[in-house]
Amino acid sequence: MTRSDAQGNKASQPYLACYLLLIGKGIFNRRTALVTQLWIGLLSLSVLVSVSIQLLAPGSGLIAIISGLLLVVGGTLLTAIMSHSLNSVLMLWQLVADFRHPPANMDDDEEGFSRFLQAANYFRRGEIRPAEAVIQQISEPLLRRGTQLVLDGLPRDKVTLTLQRQIAEDRDHLRRPAEMLRAMSGYAPAFGMLGTLLGLVQMLFGLGSGNLASIGAAMGFAMLTTVYGLVLANLVFKPLASKLEQRGRQLITRRVAHLQAVMMLCDRQHAELIREMMNEVNARQDMRQAAHELQLIANPDQHAA
């Protein structure tokens, strides 16, 4: 191999690496798209099977129940995946599983906040190294990050801007699942109405044959799909969306209180003043929650809305 050939091979190596990287990225994107198409295909198949079974099979109450449920649930999930993404829909299951745990309160992480107050005392006395060692034990991400920025000597306005951006990102991250559930609460009744129309069409087709069993199954399918849509919308999706919004508000309240605590740390205020501020915020949050529950008891129709 000549010297010019060797130089040409070396010059082509970066292009080859970029080419291989693009190929790998394309394979990954195709794999993700394939999985998404598979889920959409399965849900579409369930809806089509539901409709075809109900339209072609002889009258049966069990078939009406199963096919109606497949139509409403499968159609709602399919529309949600097409409107958002498969990962967003799958993430809802994790959020629903988290409802088994009670909502976090500002007193739940008392040990972590005590570490923050200890770091505040160190920082107030000018002892930076002990404060940096203490903040590693703070479990709250925003509180730990804000304290680290203050100890690093970042200006107050930049610390505020950084934490405000993180709070805004957390708010958007919490709002999207609630919006998705609100949208699904509108999809379910729509597919219930679709099932009602399909059942009425089948019932009209069966009037000429005089088969009362087929007519009864078609009428049952029409009514059941409406019930499924209303139940899913008002007893599943809307309550879950309300609970997500409530927990999101509580979390943002905690984040804002932690931002205020970091600002007080930046001003080198006493740790007891920071603790009193957090206690006041926690008390106001409990009072708002109690007032909200009393309002729901007095006006139960508001919760249903």
Coordinates of C-alpha atoms in Angstrom, one line a residue:
M1 CA 0.0 0.0 0.0
T2 CA 1.4 3.4 -1.0
R3 CA 1.6 6.4 1.3
S4 CA -1.1 8.2 -0.6
D5 CA -3.5 5.2 -0.2
A6 CA -2.9 5.1 3.6
Q7 CA -3.6 8.8 3.9
G8 CA -6.8 8.3 1.9
N9 CA -7.9 5.5 4.2
K10 CA -7.2 7.7 7.3
A11 CA -9.2 10.6 5.8
S12 CA -12.1 8.3 5.0
Q13 CA -12.3 6.8 8.6
P14 CA -14.4 9.7 10.1
Y15 CA -16.9 9.5 7.2
L16 CA -17.1 5.7 7.7
A17 CA -17.7 6.2 11.4
C18 CA -20.5 8.8 10.7
Y19 CA -22.0 6.4 8.2
L20 CA -22.1 3.5 10.6
L21 CA -23.6 5.8 13.3
L22 CA -26.3 6.9 11.0
I23 CA -27.0 3.3 10.0
G24 CA -27.3 2.3 13.7
K25 CA -29.5 5.2 14.5
G26 CA -31.7 4.3 11.6
I27 CA -32.0 0.7 12.7
F28 CA -33.0 1.9 16.2
N29 CA -35.6 4.2 14.8
R30 CA -37.0 1.5 12.6
R31 CA -37.2 -0.9 15.6
T32 CA -39.1 1.7 17.7
A33 CA -41.4 2.4 14.8
L34 CA -42.0 -1.4 14.3
V35 CA -42.9 -1.8 17.9
T36 CA -45.3 1.1 17.7
Q37 CA -46.9 -0.2 14.6
L38 CA -47.2 -3.6 16.2
W39 CA -49.2 -2.2 19.1
I40 CA -51.4 -0.1 16.8
G41 CA -52.0 -3.2 14.7
L42 CA -53.0 -5.3 17.6
L43 CA -55.4 -2.7 19.0
S44 CA -56.8 -2.2 15.5
L45 CA -57.3 -5.9 15.1
S46 CA -59.1 -6.1 18.5
V47 CA -61.5 -3.4 17.4
L48 CA -62.1 -5.0 14.0
V49 CA -62.6 -8.4 15.5
S50 CA -65.1 -7.0 18.0
V51 CA -67.1 -5.3 15.3
S52 CA -67.0 -8.3 12.9
I53 CA -68.0 -10.8 15.6
Q54 CA -70.9 -8.7 16.7
L55 CA -72.1 -8.1 13.2
L56 CA -71.6 -11.7 11.9
A57 CA -72.0 -14.0 14.9
P58 CA -75.4 -15.2 16.1
G59 CA -77.1 -13.5 19.0
S60 CA -75.3 -14.1 22.3
G61 CA -75.2 -12.1 25.4
L62 CA -71.6 -13.1 26.2
I63 CA -70.5 -12.1 22.7
A64 CA -72.2 -8.7 23.1
I65 CA -70.5 -8.1 26.5
I66 CA -67.0 -9.1 25.3
S67 CA -67.1 -7.5 21.9
G68 CA -68.5 -4.2 23.3
L69 CA -65.7 -4.1 25.9
L70 CA -63.1 -4.7 23.2
L71 CA -64.5 -2.0 21.0
V72 CA -64.6 0.7 23.7
V73 CA -61.3 -0.1 25.4
G74 CA -59.4 -1.0 22.3
G75 CA -60.6 2.0 20.4
T76 CA -59.8 4.3 23.3
L77 CA -56.3 3.0 23.7
L78 CA -55.7 3.0 19.9
T79 CA -56.8 6.7 19.6
A80 CA -54.6 7.6 22.6
I81 CA -51.5 6.0 21.0
M82 CA -52.2 7.7 17.7
S83 CA -52.7 11.0 19.4
H84 CA -49.7 10.9 21.8
S85 CA -47.3 7.9 21.8
L86 CA -47.0 4.4 22.9
N87 CA -44.5 5.3 25.7
S88 CA -46.8 8.0 27.0
V89 CA -49.7 5.5 27.2
L90 CA -47.5 2.8 28.9
M91 CA -46.3 5.4 31.4
L92 CA -49.9 5.8 32.6
W93 CA -49.7 2.3 34.1
Q94 CA -46.8 3.4 36.3
L95 CA -48.6 6.5 37.4
V96 CA -51.7 4.5 38.3
A97 CA -49.5 2.0 40.3
D98 CA -48.1 5.0 42.2
F99 CA -51.6 5.8 43.5
R100 CA -51.3 3.0 45.9
H101 CA -48.8 5.1 47.9
P102 CA -50.1 8.1 49.9
P103 CA -49.1 11.5 48.4
A104 CA -45.8 12.9 49.7
N105 CA -45.9 15.7 52.2
M106 CA -43.3 18.2 53.2
D107 CA -42.8 16.4 56.5
D108 CA -42.1 13.0 54.8
D109 CA -38.5 13.9 54.1
E110 CA -37.7 15.3 57.5
E111 CA -34.3 13.8 57.6
G112 CA -33.3 15.3 54.2
F113 CA -34.6 18.7 55.2
S114 CA -32.8 18.5 58.5
R115 CA -29.6 17.9 56.4
F116 CA -30.4 21.0 54.4
L117 CA -30.8 23.1 57.6
Q118 CA -27.5 21.7 58.8
A119 CA -25.9 22.8 55.6
A120 CA -27.5 26.2 56.0
N121 CA -25.9 26.6 59.4
Y122 CA -22.5 25.6 58.0
F123 CA -22.9 28.0 55.0
R124 CA -24.0 30.9 57.3
R125 CA -20.8 30.5 59.3
G126 CA -18.7 30.2 56.1
E127 CA -17.9 26.5 56.5
I128 CA -18.2 25.4 52.9
R129 CA -16.6 22.0 53.0
P130 CA -18.8 20.6 55.8
A131 CA -21.9 21.9 54.0
E132 CA -20.9 20.2 50.8
A133 CA -20.5 16.9 52.6
V134 CA -23.9 17.3 54.2
I135 CA -25.9 18.1 51.0
Q136 CA -25.0 14.7 49.5
Q137 CA -27.5 13.2 51.9
I138 CA -30.4 15.3 50.7
S139 CA -32.8 13.2 48.7
E140 CA -34.9 16.0 47.2
P141 CA -33.3 16.7 43.8
L142 CA -34.2 20.3 43.5
L143 CA -33.2 21.1 47.0
R144 CA -29.9 19.4 46.6
R145 CA -29.2 21.0 43.3
G146 CA -30.1 24.5 44.5
T147 CA -27.9 24.1 47.6
Q148 CA -25.0 22.9 45.5
L149 CA -25.4 25.9 43.2
V150 CA -25.3 28.3 46.2
L151 CA -22.3 26.6 47.7
D152 CA -20.5 26.9 44.3
G153 CA -20.9 30.6 44.4
L154 CA -23.4 31.1 41.6
P155 CA -25.2 34.4 41.7
R156 CA -28.6 34.6 43.3
D157 CA -30.5 35.5 40.1
K158 CA -28.9 32.6 38.1
V159 CA -29.8 30.1 40.9
T160 CA -33.4 31.4 40.8
L161 CA -33.6 31.1 37.0
T162 CA -32.1 27.6 37.0
L163 CA -34.5 26.3 39.6
Q164 CA -37.5 28.0 38.0
R165 CA -36.7 26.3 34.8
Q166 CA -36.6 22.9 36.5
I167 CA -39.9 23.6 38.2
A168 CA -41.4 24.5 34.8
E169 CA -40.1 21.2 33.4
D170 CA -41.6 19.3 36.3
R171 CA -44.9 21.1 35.8
D172 CA -45.0 20.2 32.1
H173 CA -44.0 16.6 32.9
L174 CA -46.9 16.2 35.3
R175 CA -49.5 18.0 33.2
R176 CA -49.1 15.8 30.1
P177 CA -50.4 12.6 31.6
A178 CA -53.4 14.4 33.1
E179 CA -54.2 16.0 29.7
M180 CA -54.0 12.5 28.2
L181 CA -56.4 11.1 30.6
R182 CA -58.8 14.0 30.0
A183 CA -58.6 13.3 26.3
M184 CA -59.2 9.6 26.9
S185 CA -62.3 10.5 28.9
G186 CA -63.6 12.0 25.7
Y187 CA -62.6 9.1 23.4
A188 CA -64.4 6.4 25.5
P189 CA -67.9 7.8 25.2
A190 CA -67.3 8.4 21.4
F191 CA -66.5 4.7 20.9
G192 CA -69.5 3.9 23.1
M193 CA -71.7 5.8 20.7
L194 CA -70.1 4.1 17.8
G195 CA -70.9 0.7 19.4
T196 CA -74.5 1.9 19.9
L197 CA -74.8 2.8 16.2
L198 CA -73.3 -0.6 15.2
G199 CA -75.7 -2.4 17.4
L200 CA -78.7 -0.5 16.0
V201 CA -77.6 -1.3 12.5
Q202 CA -77.3 -5.0 13.3
M203 CA -80.7 -4.9 15.0
L204 CA -82.3 -3.4 11.8
F205 CA -80.7 -6.1 9.7
G206 CA -82.2 -8.8 12.0
L207 CA -85.7 -7.4 11.9
G208 CA -86.5 -9.2 8.7
S209 CA -85.3 -12.6 10.0
G210 CA -87.5 -12.4 13.1
N211 CA -84.7 -13.9 15.3
L212 CA -85.4 -12.4 18.6
A213 CA -82.1 -13.7 20.1
S214 CA -80.1 -11.8 17.5
I215 CA -82.1 -8.7 17.9
G216 CA -81.8 -8.8 21.7
A217 CA -78.0 -9.3 21.5
A218 CA -77.7 -6.4 19.1
M219 CA -79.7 -4.2 21.4
G220 CA -77.7 -5.3 24.4
F221 CA -74.5 -4.5 22.5
A222 CA -75.8 -1.1 21.7
M223 CA -76.6 -0.3 25.3
L224 CA -73.5 -1.9 26.8
T225 CA -71.1 0.1 24.7
T226 CA -72.7 3.3 25.9
V227 CA -72.4 2.1 29.5
Y228 CA -68.8 1.1 29.0
G229 CA -67.9 4.5 27.5
L230 CA -69.6 6.4 30.3
V231 CA -68.1 4.3 33.1
L232 CA -64.6 4.5 31.7
A233 CA -64.9 8.3 31.2
N234 CA -66.5 9.2 34.5
L235 CA -65.3 6.5 36.9
V236 CA -61.8 5.8 35.6
F237 CA -60.2 8.5 33.4
K238 CA -61.6 11.6 34.9
P239 CA -61.0 10.6 38.6
L240 CA -57.4 9.5 37.7
A241 CA -56.8 12.9 35.9
S242 CA -58.1 14.8 38.9
K243 CA -55.9 12.8 41.2
L244 CA -52.9 13.4 39.0
E245 CA -53.6 17.1 38.9
Q246 CA -54.0 17.2 42.7
R247 CA -50.7 15.5 43.2
G248 CA -49.0 17.7 40.6
R249 CA -50.2 20.8 42.5
Q250 CA -48.8 19.4 45.7
L251 CA -45.5 18.6 44.2
I252 CA -45.2 22.0 42.6
T253 CA -46.0 23.6 45.9
R254 CA -43.2 21.6 47.5
R255 CA -40.8 22.7 44.7
V256 CA -41.7 26.4 45.1
A257 CA -41.2 26.1 48.9
H258 CA -37.8 24.5 48.3
L259 CA -36.9 27.3 45.9
Q260 CA -37.8 29.8 48.6
A261 CA -35.7 27.9 51.1
V262 CA -32.7 28.0 48.7
M263 CA -33.1 31.7 48.3
M264 CA -33.1 32.2 52.1
L265 CA -30.0 30.0 52.2
C266 CA -28.4 32.3 49.5
D267 CA -29.2 35.3 51.8
R268 CA -27.5 33.5 54.7
Q269 CA -30.7 33.6 56.8
H270 CA -30.9 31.5 60.0
A271 CA -32.0 27.9 59.7
E272 CA -34.9 28.4 62.2
L273 CA -36.4 31.0 59.9
I274 CA -36.2 28.6 57.0
R275 CA -37.9 25.9 59.1
E276 CA -40.7 28.3 60.1
M277 CA -41.2 29.2 56.5
M278 CA -41.5 25.5 55.5
N279 CA -43.9 24.8 58.3
E280 CA -46.2 27.7 57.3
V281 CA -46.2 26.4 53.7
N282 CA -47.0 22.9 54.9
A283 CA -49.9 24.3 57.1
R284 CA -51.3 26.3 54.2
Q285 CA -51.2 23.2 52.0
D286 CA -53.0 21.1 54.6
M287 CA -55.6 23.8 55.0
R288 CA -56.2 24.0 51.3
Q289 CA -56.6 20.3 51.1
A290 CA -59.1 20.2 53.9
A291 CA -61.1 23.1 52.4
H292 CA -61.1 21.3 49.1
E293 CA -62.4 18.1 50.7
L294 CA -65.1 20.0 52.6
Q295 CA -66.2 21.7 49.3
L296 CA -66.5 18.3 47.6
I297 CA -68.6 17.1 50.5
A298 CA -70.9 20.1 50.3
N299 CA -71.0 20.0 46.4
P300 CA -70.6 16.4 45.3
D301 CA -71.6 17.3 41.7
Q302 CA -68.5 19.5 41.3
H303 CA -66.3 16.4 41.7
A304 CA -68.3 14.5 39.1
A305 CA -67.8 17.4 36.7

